[in-house]
């Protein structure tokens, strides 16, 4: 587990209320919290559970970079991100992104874009377990080019 | 006795490499130590790792490397003590 400011990677259950509370302040009129939850079906196959693995020090650094970019681009000041590692059962929360801003539009847009960028460059991996096997999501089926994602 | 030795390095570097997720499973281990000549690049490292673990990734797939927690281009020179990790395609969220 690693925690730096409002960024956290942990193998403990995520607590959205606590994470959201970090971005709330009197000058903000909007708070958007995104919860990524583990889904029962993956491409029609029933998932039994998921497992996440992270290169924690780099993941934390990359998340901090995304926060800096997003703050500059969207003019938001307050962002908190938490990602789960280890075994995550179906229906549980694997990701929390909380963004607060004076007005709602920036918070919605910024939150959406944080999740997009996280999925492109942050070294975290998801493994799906089925009743008859398992697979790492993404893997060889696409060309991974994290340096090509310049925003 | 016939001895197979392709290159002899005067001052080889020993570099520790970490594998994650898919690569960890395919390599059957989470770390490895490789020897490369001084001034070796990320491309040299990938070539050596592929030689040691042929099933790590199909030939057409680019293996992404992070050096000291930053994505590294293939011409980046490596130094002793660098933190080197092989990064399979990410899938967080």
PDB file of C-alpha atoms in Angstrom:
ATOM      1  CA  UNK A   1       0.000   0.000   0.000  1.00  0.00           C
ATOM      2  CA  UNK A   2       1.159   3.504  -0.760  1.00  0.00           C
ATOM      3  CA  UNK A   3      -0.315   6.918   0.017  1.00  0.00           C
ATOM      4  CA  UNK A   4       0.887  10.299  -1.183  1.00  0.00           C
ATOM      5  CA  UNK A   5      -1.311  13.306  -0.530  1.00  0.00           C
ATOM      6  CA  UNK A   6      -4.746  12.491  -1.914  1.00  0.00           C
ATOM      7  CA  UNK A   7      -3.570   9.473  -3.910  1.00  0.00           C
ATOM      8  CA  UNK A   8      -3.755   6.005  -2.453  1.00  0.00           C
ATOM      9  CA  UNK A   9      -3.174   2.453  -3.645  1.00  0.00           C
ATOM     10  CA  UNK A  10      -4.312  -0.103  -1.115  1.00  0.00           C
ATOM     11  CA  UNK A  11      -5.351  -3.707  -0.675  1.00  0.00           C
ATOM     12  CA  UNK A  12      -8.022  -2.672   1.832  1.00  0.00           C
ATOM     13  CA  UNK A  13     -11.674  -1.993   0.896  1.00  0.00           C
ATOM     14  CA  UNK A  14     -12.147   1.548  -0.428  1.00  0.00           C
ATOM     15  CA  UNK A  15     -14.328   3.985   1.497  1.00  0.00           C
ATOM     16  CA  UNK A  16     -15.848   6.462  -0.991  1.00  0.00           C
ATOM     17  CA  UNK A  17     -17.250   8.779   1.695  1.00  0.00           C
ATOM     18  CA  UNK A  18     -13.852   9.255   3.309  1.00  0.00           C
ATOM     19  CA  UNK A  19     -12.122   9.749  -0.051  1.00  0.00           C
ATOM     20  CA  UNK A  20     -14.789  12.223  -1.174  1.00  0.00           C
ATOM     21  CA  UNK A  21     -14.557  14.147   2.099  1.00  0.00           C
ATOM     22  CA  UNK A  22     -10.943  14.982   1.245  1.00  0.00           C
ATOM     23  CA  UNK A  23     -12.002  17.212  -1.679  1.00  0.00           C
ATOM     24  CA  UNK A  24     -14.936  18.956  -0.018  1.00  0.00           C
ATOM     25  CA  UNK A  25     -14.430  22.569   0.981  1.00  0.00           C
ATOM     26  CA  UNK A  26     -16.563  25.684   1.310  1.00  0.00           C
ATOM     27  CA  UNK A  27     -15.450  27.251  -1.973  1.00  0.00           C
ATOM     28  CA  UNK A  28     -16.522  24.207  -3.990  1.00  0.00           C
ATOM     29  CA  UNK A  29     -20.115  23.989  -5.182  1.00  0.00           C
ATOM     30  CA  UNK A  30     -19.803  20.642  -6.946  1.00  0.00           C
ATOM     31  CA  UNK A  31     -18.354  17.288  -5.985  1.00  0.00           C
ATOM     32  CA  UNK A  32     -18.273  14.404  -8.469  1.00  0.00           C
ATOM     33  CA  UNK A  33     -17.245  10.958  -7.249  1.00  0.00           C
ATOM     34  CA  UNK A  34     -16.758   8.108  -9.693  1.00  0.00           C
ATOM     35  CA  UNK A  35     -16.810   4.521  -8.422  1.00  0.00           C
ATOM     36  CA  UNK A  36     -15.377   1.781 -10.577  1.00  0.00           C
ATOM     37  CA  UNK A  37     -16.926  -1.510  -9.522  1.00  0.00           C
ATOM     38  CA  UNK A  38     -16.184  -5.068 -10.535  1.00  0.00           C
ATOM     39  CA  UNK A  39     -18.683  -6.426 -13.038  1.00  0.00           C
ATOM     40  CA  UNK A  40     -20.231  -9.898 -13.079  1.00  0.00           C
ATOM     41  CA  UNK A  41     -19.874 -10.400 -16.844  1.00  0.00           C
ATOM     42  CA  UNK A  42     -16.861  -9.867 -19.094  1.00  0.00           C
ATOM     43  CA  UNK A  43     -17.622 -10.304 -22.801  1.00  0.00           C
ATOM     44  CA  UNK A  44     -20.487 -12.629 -21.924  1.00  0.00           C
ATOM     45  CA  UNK A  45     -18.494 -14.784 -19.503  1.00  0.00           C
ATOM     46  CA  UNK A  46     -19.334 -14.965 -15.841  1.00  0.00           C
ATOM     47  CA  UNK A  47     -16.577 -13.560 -13.640  1.00  0.00           C
ATOM     48  CA  UNK A  48     -15.997 -15.158 -10.245  1.00  0.00           C
ATOM     49  CA  UNK A  49     -13.606 -12.555  -8.884  1.00  0.00           C
ATOM     50  CA  UNK A  50     -10.920 -10.085  -9.958  1.00  0.00           C
ATOM     51  CA  UNK A  51      -7.403  -9.474  -8.861  1.00  0.00           C
ATOM     52  CA  UNK A  52      -5.491  -6.240  -9.264  1.00  0.00           C
ATOM     53  CA  UNK A  53      -1.736  -5.858  -9.238  1.00  0.00           C
ATOM     54  CA  UNK A  54       0.103  -2.531  -9.189  1.00  0.00           C
ATOM     55  CA  UNK A  55       3.638  -1.285  -9.589  1.00  0.00           C
ATOM     56  CA  UNK A  56       2.846   0.909  -6.650  1.00  0.00           C
ATOM     57  CA  UNK A  57       5.580   3.545  -6.639  1.00  0.00           C
ATOM     58  CA  UNK A  58       5.204   4.238 -10.351  1.00  0.00           C
ATOM     59  CA  UNK A  59       1.408   4.027 -10.287  1.00  0.00           C
ATOM     60  CA  UNK A  60       1.321   6.605  -7.509  1.00  0.00           C
ATOM     61  CA  UNK A  61       3.669   8.882  -9.450  1.00  0.00           C
ATOM     62  CA  UNK A  62       1.666   8.533 -12.679  1.00  0.00           C
ATOM     63  CA  UNK A  63      -1.583   9.284 -10.850  1.00  0.00           C
ATOM     64  CA  UNK A  64       0.010  12.403  -9.363  1.00  0.00           C
ATOM     65  CA  UNK A  65       1.063  13.500 -12.861  1.00  0.00           C
ATOM     66  CA  UNK A  66      -2.482  12.987 -14.151  1.00  0.00           C
ATOM     67  CA  UNK A  67      -3.804  15.098 -11.262  1.00  0.00           C
ATOM     68  CA  UNK A  68      -1.399  17.912 -12.116  1.00  0.00           C
ATOM     69  CA  UNK A  69      -2.358  17.820 -15.815  1.00  0.00           C
ATOM     70  CA  UNK A  70      -6.060  17.763 -15.069  1.00  0.00           C
ATOM     71  CA  UNK A  71      -5.833  20.593 -12.558  1.00  0.00           C
ATOM     72  CA  UNK A  72      -4.085  22.757 -15.146  1.00  0.00           C
ATOM     73  CA  UNK A  73      -6.420  21.822 -18.004  1.00  0.00           C
ATOM     74  CA  UNK A  74      -9.755  21.970 -16.221  1.00  0.00           C
ATOM     75  CA  UNK A  75      -9.039  24.563 -13.575  1.00  0.00           C
ATOM     76  CA  UNK A  76     -10.042  22.261 -10.726  1.00  0.00           C
ATOM     77  CA  UNK A  77      -8.114  22.288  -7.473  1.00  0.00           C
ATOM     78  CA  UNK A  78      -9.254  19.271  -5.544  1.00  0.00           C
ATOM     79  CA  UNK A  79      -8.798  15.670  -6.674  1.00  0.00           C
ATOM     80  CA  UNK A  80      -8.582  12.454  -4.676  1.00  0.00           C
ATOM     81  CA  UNK A  81      -7.905   9.040  -6.214  1.00  0.00           C
ATOM     82  CA  UNK A  82      -7.826   5.609  -4.603  1.00  0.00           C
ATOM     83  CA  UNK A  83      -7.200   2.305  -6.367  1.00  0.00           C
ATOM     84  CA  UNK A  84      -7.589  -1.126  -4.901  1.00  0.00           C
ATOM     85  CA  UNK A  85      -5.146  -4.021  -5.301  1.00  0.00           C
ATOM     86  CA  UNK A  86      -5.413  -7.711  -4.524  1.00  0.00           C
ATOM     87  CA  UNK A  87      -8.591  -9.769  -4.683  1.00  0.00           C
ATOM     88  CA  UNK A  88     -11.747  -7.757  -5.343  1.00  0.00           C
ATOM     89  CA  UNK A  89     -15.032  -9.637  -5.289  1.00  0.00           C
ATOM     90  CA  UNK A  90     -17.857  -8.915  -7.730  1.00  0.00           C
ATOM     91  CA  UNK A  91     -19.750  -5.702  -7.006  1.00  0.00           C
ATOM     92  CA  UNK A  92     -16.971  -4.221  -4.895  1.00  0.00           C
ATOM     93  CA  UNK A  93     -15.253  -0.922  -5.561  1.00  0.00           C
ATOM     94  CA  UNK A  94     -11.895  -1.049  -7.329  1.00  0.00           C
ATOM     95  CA  UNK A  95     -11.478   2.665  -8.046  1.00  0.00           C
ATOM     96  CA  UNK A  96     -12.628   5.938  -6.501  1.00  0.00           C
ATOM     97  CA  UNK A  97     -12.032   9.295  -8.189  1.00  0.00           C
ATOM     98  CA  UNK A  98     -13.382  12.363  -6.415  1.00  0.00           C
ATOM     99  CA  UNK A  99     -13.191  15.817  -7.988  1.00  0.00           C
ATOM    100  CA  UNK A 100     -14.522  19.047  -6.540  1.00  0.00           C
ATOM    101  CA  UNK A 101     -14.778  22.453  -8.167  1.00  0.00           C
ATOM    102  CA  UNK A 102     -16.731  25.679  -7.729  1.00  0.00           C
ATOM    103  CA  UNK A 103     -19.123  24.643 -10.565  1.00  0.00           C
ATOM    104  CA  UNK A 104     -20.295  21.226 -11.748  1.00  0.00           C
ATOM    105  CA  UNK A 105     -19.201  21.168 -15.388  1.00  0.00           C
ATOM    106  CA  UNK A 106     -15.468  21.155 -14.687  1.00  0.00           C
ATOM    107  CA  UNK A 107     -15.847  18.507 -12.005  1.00  0.00           C
ATOM    108  CA  UNK A 108     -17.776  16.143 -14.315  1.00  0.00           C
ATOM    109  CA  UNK A 109     -15.356  16.610 -17.231  1.00  0.00           C
ATOM    110  CA  UNK A 110     -12.250  16.359 -15.088  1.00  0.00           C
ATOM    111  CA  UNK A 111     -13.454  13.198 -13.358  1.00  0.00           C
ATOM    112  CA  UNK A 112     -14.223  11.520 -16.686  1.00  0.00           C
ATOM    113  CA  UNK A 113     -10.849  12.450 -18.133  1.00  0.00           C
ATOM    114  CA  UNK A 114      -8.928  11.235 -15.078  1.00  0.00           C
ATOM    115  CA  UNK A 115     -10.424   7.766 -15.500  1.00  0.00           C
ATOM    116  CA  UNK A 116      -9.616   7.779 -19.242  1.00  0.00           C
ATOM    117  CA  UNK A 117      -5.971   8.670 -18.647  1.00  0.00           C
ATOM    118  CA  UNK A 118      -5.596   6.284 -15.739  1.00  0.00           C
ATOM    119  CA  UNK A 119      -6.554   3.411 -18.040  1.00  0.00           C
ATOM    120  CA  UNK A 120      -3.910   4.420 -20.593  1.00  0.00           C
ATOM    121  CA  UNK A 121      -0.753   4.917 -18.587  1.00  0.00           C
ATOM    122  CA  UNK A 122      -0.953   3.893 -14.927  1.00  0.00           C
ATOM    123  CA  UNK A 123       0.827   0.571 -14.253  1.00  0.00           C
ATOM    124  CA  UNK A 124      -2.025  -1.368 -12.693  1.00  0.00           C
ATOM    125  CA  UNK A 125      -3.287  -4.688 -14.033  1.00  0.00           C
ATOM    126  CA  UNK A 126      -6.572  -6.519 -13.728  1.00  0.00           C
ATOM    127  CA  UNK A 127      -6.956 -10.275 -13.874  1.00  0.00           C
ATOM    128  CA  UNK A 128     -10.370 -11.842 -14.377  1.00  0.00           C
ATOM    129  CA  UNK A 129     -11.096 -15.256 -12.896  1.00  0.00           C
ATOM    130  CA  UNK A 130     -13.820 -17.351 -14.496  1.00  0.00           C
ATOM    131  CA  UNK A 131     -15.236 -20.690 -13.438  1.00  0.00           C
ATOM    132  CA  UNK A 132     -12.951 -22.393 -15.968  1.00  0.00           C
ATOM    133  CA  UNK A 133      -9.852 -20.209 -16.120  1.00  0.00           C
ATOM    134  CA  UNK A 134      -8.457 -16.712 -15.908  1.00  0.00           C
ATOM    135  CA  UNK A 135      -6.970 -13.950 -18.043  1.00  0.00           C
ATOM    136  CA  UNK A 136      -5.139 -10.664 -17.691  1.00  0.00           C
ATOM    137  CA  UNK A 137      -7.254  -7.927 -19.251  1.00  0.00           C
ATOM    138  CA  UNK A 138      -5.685  -6.110 -22.248  1.00  0.00           C
ATOM    139  CA  UNK A 139      -2.347  -7.949 -22.568  1.00  0.00           C
ATOM    140  CA  UNK A 140      -1.226  -9.005 -26.042  1.00  0.00           C
ATOM    141  CA  UNK A 141      -4.421  -8.039 -27.791  1.00  0.00           C
ATOM    142  CA  UNK A 142      -3.413  -4.431 -28.318  1.00  0.00           C
ATOM    143  CA  UNK A 143      -0.213  -2.518 -28.843  1.00  0.00           C
ATOM    144  CA  UNK A 144       0.572  -0.767 -25.586  1.00  0.00           C
ATOM    145  CA  UNK A 145       2.197   2.599 -26.134  1.00  0.00           C
ATOM    146  CA  UNK A 146       2.026   4.656 -22.942  1.00  0.00           C
ATOM    147  CA  UNK A 147       4.484   7.251 -24.229  1.00  0.00           C
ATOM    148  CA  UNK A 148       2.247   7.898 -27.219  1.00  0.00           C
ATOM    149  CA  UNK A 149      -0.453   9.329 -24.954  1.00  0.00           C
ATOM    150  CA  UNK A 150       0.501  12.973 -24.790  1.00  0.00           C
ATOM    151  CA  UNK A 151      -2.362  15.177 -23.758  1.00  0.00           C
TER     152      UNK A 151
ATOM    153  CA  UNK B   1      35.695 -28.681 -25.633  1.00  0.00           C
ATOM    154  CA  UNK B   2      33.542 -26.407 -27.705  1.00  0.00           C
ATOM    155  CA  UNK B   3      32.457 -23.422 -25.734  1.00  0.00           C
ATOM    156  CA  UNK B   4      29.677 -21.201 -26.951  1.00  0.00           C
ATOM    157  CA  UNK B   5      30.250 -17.593 -26.063  1.00  0.00           C
ATOM    158  CA  UNK B   6      28.945 -14.860 -28.332  1.00  0.00           C
ATOM    159  CA  UNK B   7      30.458 -11.767 -26.725  1.00  0.00           C
ATOM    160  CA  UNK B   8      32.887 -11.220 -23.880  1.00  0.00           C
ATOM    161  CA  UNK B   9      32.274  -8.035 -21.923  1.00  0.00           C
ATOM    162  CA  UNK B  10      35.092  -6.357 -20.055  1.00  0.00           C
ATOM    163  CA  UNK B  11      32.884  -4.445 -17.656  1.00  0.00           C
ATOM    164  CA  UNK B  12      29.467  -5.986 -17.697  1.00  0.00           C
ATOM    165  CA  UNK B  13      26.650  -4.385 -15.734  1.00  0.00           C
ATOM    166  CA  UNK B  14      24.417  -6.509 -13.596  1.00  0.00           C
ATOM    167  CA  UNK B  15      20.875  -5.224 -13.768  1.00  0.00           C
ATOM    168  CA  UNK B  16      17.887  -6.363 -11.785  1.00  0.00           C
ATOM    169  CA  UNK B  17      14.634  -6.564 -13.700  1.00  0.00           C
ATOM    170  CA  UNK B  18      11.142  -6.820 -12.231  1.00  0.00           C
ATOM    171  CA  UNK B  19       8.233  -8.467 -13.991  1.00  0.00           C
ATOM    172  CA  UNK B  20       4.605  -7.634 -13.349  1.00  0.00           C
ATOM    173  CA  UNK B  21       1.282  -9.352 -13.999  1.00  0.00           C
ATOM    174  CA  UNK B  22       1.263 -11.234 -17.318  1.00  0.00           C
ATOM    175  CA  UNK B  23       5.040 -11.002 -17.702  1.00  0.00           C
ATOM    176  CA  UNK B  24       5.600 -12.250 -14.147  1.00  0.00           C
ATOM    177  CA  UNK B  25       3.474 -15.297 -14.876  1.00  0.00           C
ATOM    178  CA  UNK B  26       5.053 -15.990 -18.254  1.00  0.00           C
ATOM    179  CA  UNK B  27       8.574 -15.595 -16.874  1.00  0.00           C
ATOM    180  CA  UNK B  28       7.644 -17.775 -13.919  1.00  0.00           C
ATOM    181  CA  UNK B  29       9.308 -15.295 -11.568  1.00  0.00           C
ATOM    182  CA  UNK B  30       9.003 -11.698 -10.411  1.00  0.00           C
ATOM    183  CA  UNK B  31      12.664 -10.681 -10.737  1.00  0.00           C
ATOM    184  CA  UNK B  32      15.673 -11.605 -12.801  1.00  0.00           C
ATOM    185  CA  UNK B  33      19.271 -10.463 -13.117  1.00  0.00           C
ATOM    186  CA  UNK B  34      20.744  -9.822 -16.541  1.00  0.00           C
ATOM    187  CA  UNK B  35      24.271  -8.934 -17.578  1.00  0.00           C
ATOM    188  CA  UNK B  36      24.771  -6.282 -20.206  1.00  0.00           C
ATOM    189  CA  UNK B  37      27.776  -4.279 -21.386  1.00  0.00           C
ATOM    190  CA  UNK B  38      28.291  -0.757 -20.152  1.00  0.00           C
ATOM    191  CA  UNK B  39      26.355   1.748 -22.244  1.00  0.00           C
ATOM    192  CA  UNK B  40      23.666  -0.849 -22.939  1.00  0.00           C
ATOM    193  CA  UNK B  41      20.256   0.550 -23.856  1.00  0.00           C
ATOM    194  CA  UNK B  42      16.680  -0.403 -23.116  1.00  0.00           C
ATOM    195  CA  UNK B  43      16.572  -2.116 -26.527  1.00  0.00           C
ATOM    196  CA  UNK B  44      19.594  -4.247 -25.554  1.00  0.00           C
ATOM    197  CA  UNK B  45      17.890  -5.163 -22.311  1.00  0.00           C
ATOM    198  CA  UNK B  46      14.671  -6.183 -24.051  1.00  0.00           C
ATOM    199  CA  UNK B  47      16.652  -8.323 -26.497  1.00  0.00           C
ATOM    200  CA  UNK B  48      18.420 -10.090 -23.638  1.00  0.00           C
ATOM    201  CA  UNK B  49      15.231 -10.610 -21.646  1.00  0.00           C
ATOM    202  CA  UNK B  50      13.463 -11.998 -24.723  1.00  0.00           C
ATOM    203  CA  UNK B  51      16.395 -14.369 -25.247  1.00  0.00           C
ATOM    204  CA  UNK B  52      16.123 -15.590 -21.655  1.00  0.00           C
ATOM    205  CA  UNK B  53      12.309 -15.765 -21.682  1.00  0.00           C
ATOM    206  CA  UNK B  54      11.233 -16.482 -25.262  1.00  0.00           C
ATOM    207  CA  UNK B  55       7.552 -16.802 -24.358  1.00  0.00           C
ATOM    208  CA  UNK B  56       7.307 -13.448 -22.602  1.00  0.00           C
ATOM    209  CA  UNK B  57       5.569 -11.701 -25.511  1.00  0.00           C
ATOM    210  CA  UNK B  58       4.945 -12.500 -29.194  1.00  0.00           C
ATOM    211  CA  UNK B  59       7.661 -11.147 -31.529  1.00  0.00           C
ATOM    212  CA  UNK B  60       5.399  -8.423 -32.932  1.00  0.00           C
ATOM    213  CA  UNK B  61       4.473  -7.040 -29.533  1.00  0.00           C
ATOM    214  CA  UNK B  62       6.515  -4.168 -28.185  1.00  0.00           C
ATOM    215  CA  UNK B  63       7.700  -4.777 -24.606  1.00  0.00           C
ATOM    216  CA  UNK B  64       7.397  -1.563 -22.622  1.00  0.00           C
ATOM    217  CA  UNK B  65      10.093  -0.832 -20.044  1.00  0.00           C
ATOM    218  CA  UNK B  66      10.063   1.561 -17.110  1.00  0.00           C
ATOM    219  CA  UNK B  67      13.378   2.841 -15.765  1.00  0.00           C
ATOM    220  CA  UNK B  68      13.314   4.490 -12.342  1.00  0.00           C
ATOM    221  CA  UNK B  69       9.497   4.701 -12.426  1.00  0.00           C
ATOM    222  CA  UNK B  70       9.372   6.424 -15.832  1.00  0.00           C
ATOM    223  CA  UNK B  71       8.477   4.944 -19.225  1.00  0.00           C
ATOM    224  CA  UNK B  72      11.733   4.676 -21.159  1.00  0.00           C
ATOM    225  CA  UNK B  73      12.407   4.925 -24.879  1.00  0.00           C
ATOM    226  CA  UNK B  74      14.342   2.084 -26.509  1.00  0.00           C
ATOM    227  CA  UNK B  75      17.514   4.157 -26.931  1.00  0.00           C
ATOM    228  CA  UNK B  76      17.760   5.122 -23.264  1.00  0.00           C
ATOM    229  CA  UNK B  77      21.099   4.103 -21.744  1.00  0.00           C
ATOM    230  CA  UNK B  78      20.997   2.016 -18.600  1.00  0.00           C
ATOM    231  CA  UNK B  79      23.156   2.445 -15.538  1.00  0.00           C
ATOM    232  CA  UNK B  80      24.018   0.127 -12.667  1.00  0.00           C
ATOM    233  CA  UNK B  81      21.421   0.419  -9.927  1.00  0.00           C
ATOM    234  CA  UNK B  82      18.590   1.472 -12.247  1.00  0.00           C
ATOM    235  CA  UNK B  83      15.161   0.232 -11.196  1.00  0.00           C
ATOM    236  CA  UNK B  84      14.002  -1.619 -14.299  1.00  0.00           C
ATOM    237  CA  UNK B  85      10.502  -3.025 -14.712  1.00  0.00           C
ATOM    238  CA  UNK B  86       8.788  -4.649 -17.659  1.00  0.00           C
ATOM    239  CA  UNK B  87       5.294  -3.235 -18.024  1.00  0.00           C
ATOM    240  CA  UNK B  88       2.653  -5.301 -19.810  1.00  0.00           C
ATOM    241  CA  UNK B  89      -0.364  -3.438 -21.248  1.00  0.00           C
ATOM    242  CA  UNK B  90      -2.106  -1.769 -18.329  1.00  0.00           C
ATOM    243  CA  UNK B  91      -5.726  -2.399 -17.353  1.00  0.00           C
ATOM    244  CA  UNK B  92      -6.454  -0.476 -14.179  1.00  0.00           C
ATOM    245  CA  UNK B  93      -9.778   1.034 -13.249  1.00  0.00           C
TER     246      UNK B  93
END
